[in-house]
Amino acid sequence: MPPGSLFGGDAPLPTHFAKVAVERGIDAEKGQEGLTYAADAAVRAGDRVVVPLGRGDTPTGGIVIATGGAELLDGFDVSRVKPILEHQGASLTPGLVELAKWIAGYYVCPLGMALSTMMPAAVKQGIGKTIERRYTFTPPQDGKELPARTRKSAEALAAVFGGFAGELADDLKGEAPGAAIGVGEKELLAALSLRSVSALARLVRLGLLQVSRHEVVKSSGVETPMLAPAEPPPVLSPDQAMVVNGIEPRLGKFGVHLLRGVTGSGKTEVYLQLLARATAGGGTAIVLVPEISLTPQTSQRFVDRFGRDDAGAVAVLHSGLSASQRHAEWDRVRRGVARIVVGARSAIFAPVENLSLIVVDEEHDHSYKQDQLPRYHARDVAIKRGQIEGCPVILGSATPSLESWANATGAAPKFTLWELPTRVTGVSMPEVRIVDLAAERRAIAVRDPSQANRLHAIGPTLEKEIDTTLKDGGQVILLLNRRGFAHYIACPDPKCGWVMRCENCDASMVLHRNVRTDSEAWMPPGGLVMCHHCLSRQLLPRTCPVCAKPTNPFGLGTQRLEDELVKKFAARHAMEAGAITRVDRDSMSSAADYFEILRAFSEGQIRIMLGTQMISKGLDFPNVRLVGVIDADTAMHLPDFRATERTFQLVSQVAGRAGRRDSRGTVIVQTMSPGHPAIQLAARHDYRTFAEQELAIRARAGMPPATRMARVVTRDKDAGKARRRAEEVGEVLREAIRAMGKAAGGDPAVSVGPVAPCPLSRLHGQYRFGLEVVAPGAGAIQRALLAVRSRGLLTSDAHTAVDVDPVALL
């Protein structure tokens, strides 16, 4: 045996090996392409394994990215190669492994972390996995003499299994080879009226039954409630038919199609029709929907059309699933039982084979961007997966992201543009009225000076419209994208100037009322003040700690809006308890709570539904006649170049909830900036003009999508260390850019901005400094980042975050 060999005695040295990307922050020069381990021939690329890592041989999960012979050793001594500890079986497709390599390179993260993100934690932990015994009947040989008792048992089994025959055939329909065959133990005991497993064991010993063991995933949890059954598939409108007929011939090849359709134009029906065509020949499909839009109403449309229990059925993945349910759904997809996957951001990693179509609904939604390692954008990952798998990708939205719009309408379009300019019902877009809040408040103060210093969420115009809508039997949706009761707690004395801020973050504390403590034992008087970033909480101070004057909670939140609605409308319209309901993260503890509220709203039990952006998408209720935007300015003045785009999208999307069926509907937008182009153009439903103007502004400013951007943020409890690390990264980036310019014989046109404190300069007790890298294209940025990464200065960890194509700069 060679000195130090891991294989003792006369054991033969391994000849089969696997490259494994471990689920750790091992970056480029330390194993970007994986670590080599001895493996048996059953291990394949994409399989999850457990391997010994480091000198202590710590058992560590990882994904196999390649298998082969001695060529994988790269000259390493074969006698020192460690063996794989455990082959877990759950696997990713070859296309996903290739996709993970692209994610690791493009988004600057370790390959093992990219692969780990693709497989749900419930799958890696085996939650819900169990061994199930299944039985098959073996009829006795003809002419063989049997004892009377055995003969009766055989006759009973023949009758029982004859009854199961059709059921077994249905169970196996669409199953992958090797699926569990036979009758489960509980079902067989019930059919034979037996109580004990020992009776089945006796039948096995007699040779009448054969038992086999199968690994299955059992799910437990609350099933997603469904609303009233959906209507039959409608006849396509001419616009819808044009889109379907235009994309259908292109289903066999990669291409990106941008579908801009106004709210209520029937984009979902276009998806359904194309999904049916794409999967007709045995193909599979993925439909991405923002988490807040993935309601029972949304998922049920897909389930109603394609089923859930048959071959080609739908699997739905969302945050409301229990861990075992998530594992069971993922397993249905992996085995090919479910062929259409509907889910939020991570559903793009569903392990489907023969992928024929990808749909990204509400493609502009910022929730598609993950805010932790790996910081991928699901829309862009969907496009890359479509390219790898050779299938088309449809991006749908009423208000496309400016990146997608530029790619579809630029001088050299990369995407094909399709449009649905009118509502499928023929009803006009809702009337949008802009209300100047400042003017209304001045008018109130003139009429009643005692109200001059009172804060009202609902102005006179909106109040009158709510009254009218309720009297006519309609329903109301009100949007205020700010949780809590008051977002500003201060001393009322301007000479003092004390403002309550979070001890860990550069942010003000927010007052929440009717919030129980963790013990659920008592309700703190006055409420709790909370930080929405680090989630720290404490009791509301009654007096200013500087001058001892009573504190003044100021500003609007959904809780204060709810109080005002109850006071103004509950008694006036004889509303029952619950008729006014708030929808935000504080009022719901689970997805089931949200789904229950939507059910009650669909049945008319709730008359007014108010909430944050959770109610701005994915809702289609015919009786909603009025939508109110309480404060359209919440995002407009943030220090972010996308703030105007976000405002336009939010106002346009929530306005689309009104008048979707028989009546036009009304939208009231309250704002302190009534002349702002984003507000004015959203009120006119004029996306094209908004996009044209905003793209021109971005081009003049050198901001995306006219350019490409990456952002590096350094973090540390010591502000000096955080700044120095950012400055070091910036200097190395500039050196790399200068070297790139020399190699190319000119200026690569990549600029590195100055290091500066982030707008949120401190979060979770850590100071934050950032710098932006801007270039005409993604390639130049990638080369610069790779140069710094190779020197070990750009490792994504607790102290450094690299965000390629950021969607927010806070």
mmCIF file of C-alpha atoms in Angstrom, residues 644-806:
data_model
loop_
_atom_site.group_PDB
_atom_site.id
_atom_site.type_symbol
_atom_site.label_atom_id
_atom_site.label_comp_id
_atom_site.label_asym_id
_atom_site.label_seq_id
_atom_site.Cartn_x
_atom_site.Cartn_y
_atom_site.Cartn_z
ATOM 1 C CA THR A 644 -39.879 56.550 -11.175
ATOM 2 C CA GLU A 645 -40.263 53.266 -13.053
ATOM 3 C CA ARG A 646 -41.456 51.511 -9.876
ATOM 4 C CA THR A 647 -44.027 54.228 -9.205
ATOM 5 C CA PHE A 648 -45.443 54.014 -12.733
ATOM 6 C CA GLN A 649 -45.647 50.220 -12.536
ATOM 7 C CA LEU A 650 -47.282 50.114 -9.113
ATOM 8 C CA VAL A 651 -49.957 52.692 -9.942
ATOM 9 C CA SER A 652 -50.672 51.051 -13.310
ATOM 10 C CA GLN A 653 -50.867 47.543 -11.869
ATOM 11 C CA VAL A 654 -53.173 48.355 -8.963
ATOM 12 C CA ALA A 655 -55.368 50.488 -11.235
ATOM 13 C CA GLY A 656 -55.835 47.386 -13.353
ATOM 14 C CA ARG A 657 -57.747 45.673 -10.531
ATOM 15 C CA ALA A 658 -60.775 47.911 -11.179
ATOM 16 C CA GLY A 659 -63.574 47.313 -13.686
ATOM 17 C CA ARG A 660 -62.263 44.081 -15.182
ATOM 18 C CA ARG A 661 -65.633 42.646 -16.282
ATOM 19 C CA ASP A 662 -68.884 44.533 -16.876
ATOM 20 C CA SER A 663 -68.191 48.115 -15.792
ATOM 21 C CA ARG A 664 -65.317 50.473 -16.478
ATOM 22 C CA GLY A 665 -64.332 51.104 -12.869
ATOM 23 C CA THR A 666 -62.755 54.117 -11.189
ATOM 24 C CA VAL A 667 -59.283 54.702 -9.755
ATOM 25 C CA ILE A 668 -58.427 57.544 -7.361
ATOM 26 C CA VAL A 669 -54.712 58.336 -7.030
ATOM 27 C CA GLN A 670 -53.781 60.553 -4.070
ATOM 28 C CA THR A 671 -50.395 62.248 -4.446
ATOM 29 C CA MET A 672 -48.367 65.251 -3.345
ATOM 30 C CA SER A 673 -46.819 65.341 -6.857
ATOM 31 C CA PRO A 674 -49.827 65.475 -9.194
ATOM 32 C CA GLY A 675 -47.778 66.801 -12.113
ATOM 33 C CA HIS A 676 -45.094 64.112 -12.040
ATOM 34 C CA PRO A 677 -44.820 62.323 -15.423
ATOM 35 C CA ALA A 678 -44.992 58.862 -13.820
ATOM 36 C CA ILE A 679 -48.337 59.717 -12.198
ATOM 37 C CA GLN A 680 -49.749 61.540 -15.216
ATOM 38 C CA LEU A 681 -48.816 58.824 -17.726
ATOM 39 C CA ALA A 682 -49.985 55.995 -15.457
ATOM 40 C CA ALA A 683 -53.350 57.779 -15.209
ATOM 41 C CA ARG A 684 -53.535 57.837 -18.999
ATOM 42 C CA HIS A 685 -52.435 54.170 -19.282
ATOM 43 C CA ASP A 686 -49.701 55.422 -21.618
ATOM 44 C CA TYR A 687 -46.831 52.976 -21.172
ATOM 45 C CA ARG A 688 -45.192 53.691 -24.525
ATOM 46 C CA THR A 689 -44.715 57.405 -23.826
ATOM 47 C CA PHE A 690 -43.464 56.711 -20.311
ATOM 48 C CA ALA A 691 -40.929 54.157 -21.582
ATOM 49 C CA GLU A 692 -39.722 56.489 -24.335
ATOM 50 C CA GLN A 693 -39.198 59.387 -21.922
ATOM 51 C CA GLU A 694 -37.607 57.321 -19.157
ATOM 52 C CA LEU A 695 -35.248 55.517 -21.543
ATOM 53 C CA ALA A 696 -34.062 58.885 -22.854
ATOM 54 C CA ILE A 697 -33.378 60.072 -19.290
ATOM 55 C CA ARG A 698 -31.465 56.862 -18.499
ATOM 56 C CA ALA A 699 -29.385 57.192 -21.678
ATOM 57 C CA ARG A 700 -28.391 60.765 -20.800
ATOM 58 C CA ALA A 701 -27.465 59.679 -17.272
ATOM 59 C CA GLY A 702 -25.580 56.566 -18.440
ATOM 60 C CA MET A 703 -27.814 54.287 -16.389
ATOM 61 C CA PRO A 704 -29.254 50.841 -17.293
ATOM 62 C CA PRO A 705 -30.616 49.717 -19.650
ATOM 63 C CA ALA A 706 -28.482 52.116 -21.735
ATOM 64 C CA THR A 707 -25.526 50.580 -19.865
ATOM 65 C CA ARG A 708 -24.870 47.533 -17.683
ATOM 66 C CA MET A 709 -24.095 47.773 -13.977
ATOM 67 C CA ALA A 710 -22.644 45.753 -11.136
ATOM 68 C CA ARG A 711 -22.570 46.863 -7.530
ATOM 69 C CA VAL A 712 -20.135 45.879 -4.793
ATOM 70 C CA VAL A 713 -21.128 46.470 -1.164
ATOM 71 C CA THR A 714 -18.730 45.891 1.716
ATOM 72 C CA ARG A 715 -19.982 45.421 5.277
ATOM 73 C CA ASP A 716 -18.379 45.475 8.702
ATOM 74 C CA LYS A 717 -19.164 46.472 12.264
ATOM 75 C CA ASP A 718 -16.178 48.788 11.964
ATOM 76 C CA ALA A 719 -16.965 51.585 9.493
ATOM 77 C CA GLY A 720 -13.275 52.143 8.740
ATOM 78 C CA LYS A 721 -12.706 48.504 7.796
ATOM 79 C CA ALA A 722 -15.749 48.473 5.541
ATOM 80 C CA ARG A 723 -14.607 51.623 3.714
ATOM 81 C CA ARG A 724 -11.015 50.386 3.318
ATOM 82 C CA ARG A 725 -12.184 47.074 1.884
ATOM 83 C CA ALA A 726 -14.393 48.884 -0.627
ATOM 84 C CA GLU A 727 -11.544 51.199 -1.621
ATOM 85 C CA GLU A 728 -9.221 48.204 -2.089
ATOM 86 C CA VAL A 729 -11.765 46.464 -4.335
ATOM 87 C CA GLY A 730 -12.242 49.697 -6.293
ATOM 88 C CA GLU A 731 -8.505 50.161 -6.848
ATOM 89 C CA VAL A 732 -8.011 46.567 -8.022
ATOM 90 C CA LEU A 733 -10.984 46.982 -10.368
ATOM 91 C CA ARG A 734 -9.431 50.106 -11.870
ATOM 92 C CA GLU A 735 -6.126 48.271 -12.334
ATOM 93 C CA ALA A 736 -7.925 45.418 -14.097
ATOM 94 C CA ILE A 737 -9.755 47.878 -16.349
ATOM 95 C CA ARG A 738 -6.499 49.626 -17.284
ATOM 96 C CA ALA A 739 -4.948 46.244 -18.116
ATOM 97 C CA MET A 740 -7.980 45.344 -20.209
ATOM 98 C CA GLY A 741 -7.609 48.618 -22.094
ATOM 99 C CA LYS A 742 -3.958 47.952 -22.891
ATOM 100 C CA ALA A 743 -4.696 44.405 -24.069
ATOM 101 C CA ALA A 744 -7.508 45.650 -26.298
ATOM 102 C CA GLY A 745 -5.482 48.564 -27.630
ATOM 103 C CA GLY A 746 -7.883 51.146 -26.253
ATOM 104 C CA ASP A 747 -10.274 52.201 -23.479
ATOM 105 C CA PRO A 748 -12.734 49.419 -22.605
ATOM 106 C CA ALA A 749 -15.216 52.134 -21.477
ATOM 107 C CA VAL A 750 -15.707 50.610 -18.029
ATOM 108 C CA SER A 751 -16.032 53.095 -15.180
ATOM 109 C CA VAL A 752 -15.775 52.504 -11.442
ATOM 110 C CA GLY A 753 -17.632 54.980 -9.304
ATOM 111 C CA PRO A 754 -16.316 56.423 -6.046
ATOM 112 C CA VAL A 755 -16.742 54.578 -2.763
ATOM 113 C CA ALA A 756 -19.599 56.073 -0.759
ATOM 114 C CA PRO A 757 -21.843 55.100 2.156
ATOM 115 C CA CYS A 758 -24.951 53.285 0.944
ATOM 116 C CA PRO A 759 -28.261 55.159 1.257
ATOM 117 C CA LEU A 760 -29.008 52.695 4.080
ATOM 118 C CA SER A 761 -25.564 53.179 5.559
ATOM 119 C CA ARG A 762 -25.979 50.710 8.421
ATOM 120 C CA LEU A 763 -28.005 47.481 8.607
ATOM 121 C CA HIS A 764 -27.981 44.717 11.222
ATOM 122 C CA GLY A 765 -25.219 46.520 13.083
ATOM 123 C CA GLN A 766 -22.897 46.624 10.053
ATOM 124 C CA TYR A 767 -21.744 49.719 8.203
ATOM 125 C CA ARG A 768 -22.163 49.531 4.428
ATOM 126 C CA PHE A 769 -20.101 51.117 1.664
ATOM 127 C CA GLY A 770 -20.740 50.632 -2.022
ATOM 128 C CA LEU A 771 -19.354 51.321 -5.452
ATOM 129 C CA GLU A 772 -20.880 50.852 -8.895
ATOM 130 C CA VAL A 773 -19.195 49.453 -11.990
ATOM 131 C CA VAL A 774 -20.783 50.653 -15.242
ATOM 132 C CA ALA A 775 -20.005 49.582 -18.818
ATOM 133 C CA PRO A 776 -21.690 49.595 -22.243
ATOM 134 C CA GLY A 777 -22.090 45.791 -22.113
ATOM 135 C CA ALA A 778 -22.046 42.871 -19.701
ATOM 136 C CA GLY A 779 -18.865 41.322 -21.126
ATOM 137 C CA ALA A 780 -16.545 44.122 -20.015
ATOM 138 C CA ILE A 781 -17.978 44.078 -16.489
ATOM 139 C CA GLN A 782 -17.604 40.303 -16.271
ATOM 140 C CA ARG A 783 -13.937 40.458 -17.297
ATOM 141 C CA ALA A 784 -13.208 43.147 -14.708
ATOM 142 C CA LEU A 785 -14.995 41.268 -11.930
ATOM 143 C CA LEU A 786 -13.237 38.023 -12.860
ATOM 144 C CA ALA A 787 -9.836 39.725 -12.616
ATOM 145 C CA VAL A 788 -10.577 40.904 -9.070
ATOM 146 C CA ARG A 789 -12.210 37.600 -8.141
ATOM 147 C CA SER A 790 -9.115 35.655 -9.169
ATOM 148 C CA ARG A 791 -7.116 37.660 -6.609
ATOM 149 C CA GLY A 792 -9.485 36.600 -3.820
ATOM 150 C CA LEU A 793 -10.806 40.123 -3.217
ATOM 151 C CA LEU A 794 -14.310 39.583 -4.523
ATOM 152 C CA THR A 795 -15.507 36.552 -2.607
ATOM 153 C CA SER A 796 -19.196 36.832 -1.817
ATOM 154 C CA ASP A 797 -19.331 36.375 1.944
ATOM 155 C CA ALA A 798 -20.554 38.084 5.108
ATOM 156 C CA HIS A 799 -18.349 41.115 4.388
ATOM 157 C CA THR A 800 -18.698 41.542 0.623
ATOM 158 C CA ALA A 801 -21.762 41.361 -1.614
ATOM 159 C CA VAL A 802 -21.546 41.442 -5.412
ATOM 160 C CA ASP A 803 -24.783 42.305 -7.193
ATOM 161 C CA VAL A 804 -24.743 42.066 -10.994
ATOM 162 C CA ASP A 805 -27.655 43.893 -12.658
ATOM 163 C CA PRO A 806 -28.976 45.312 -9.353
#
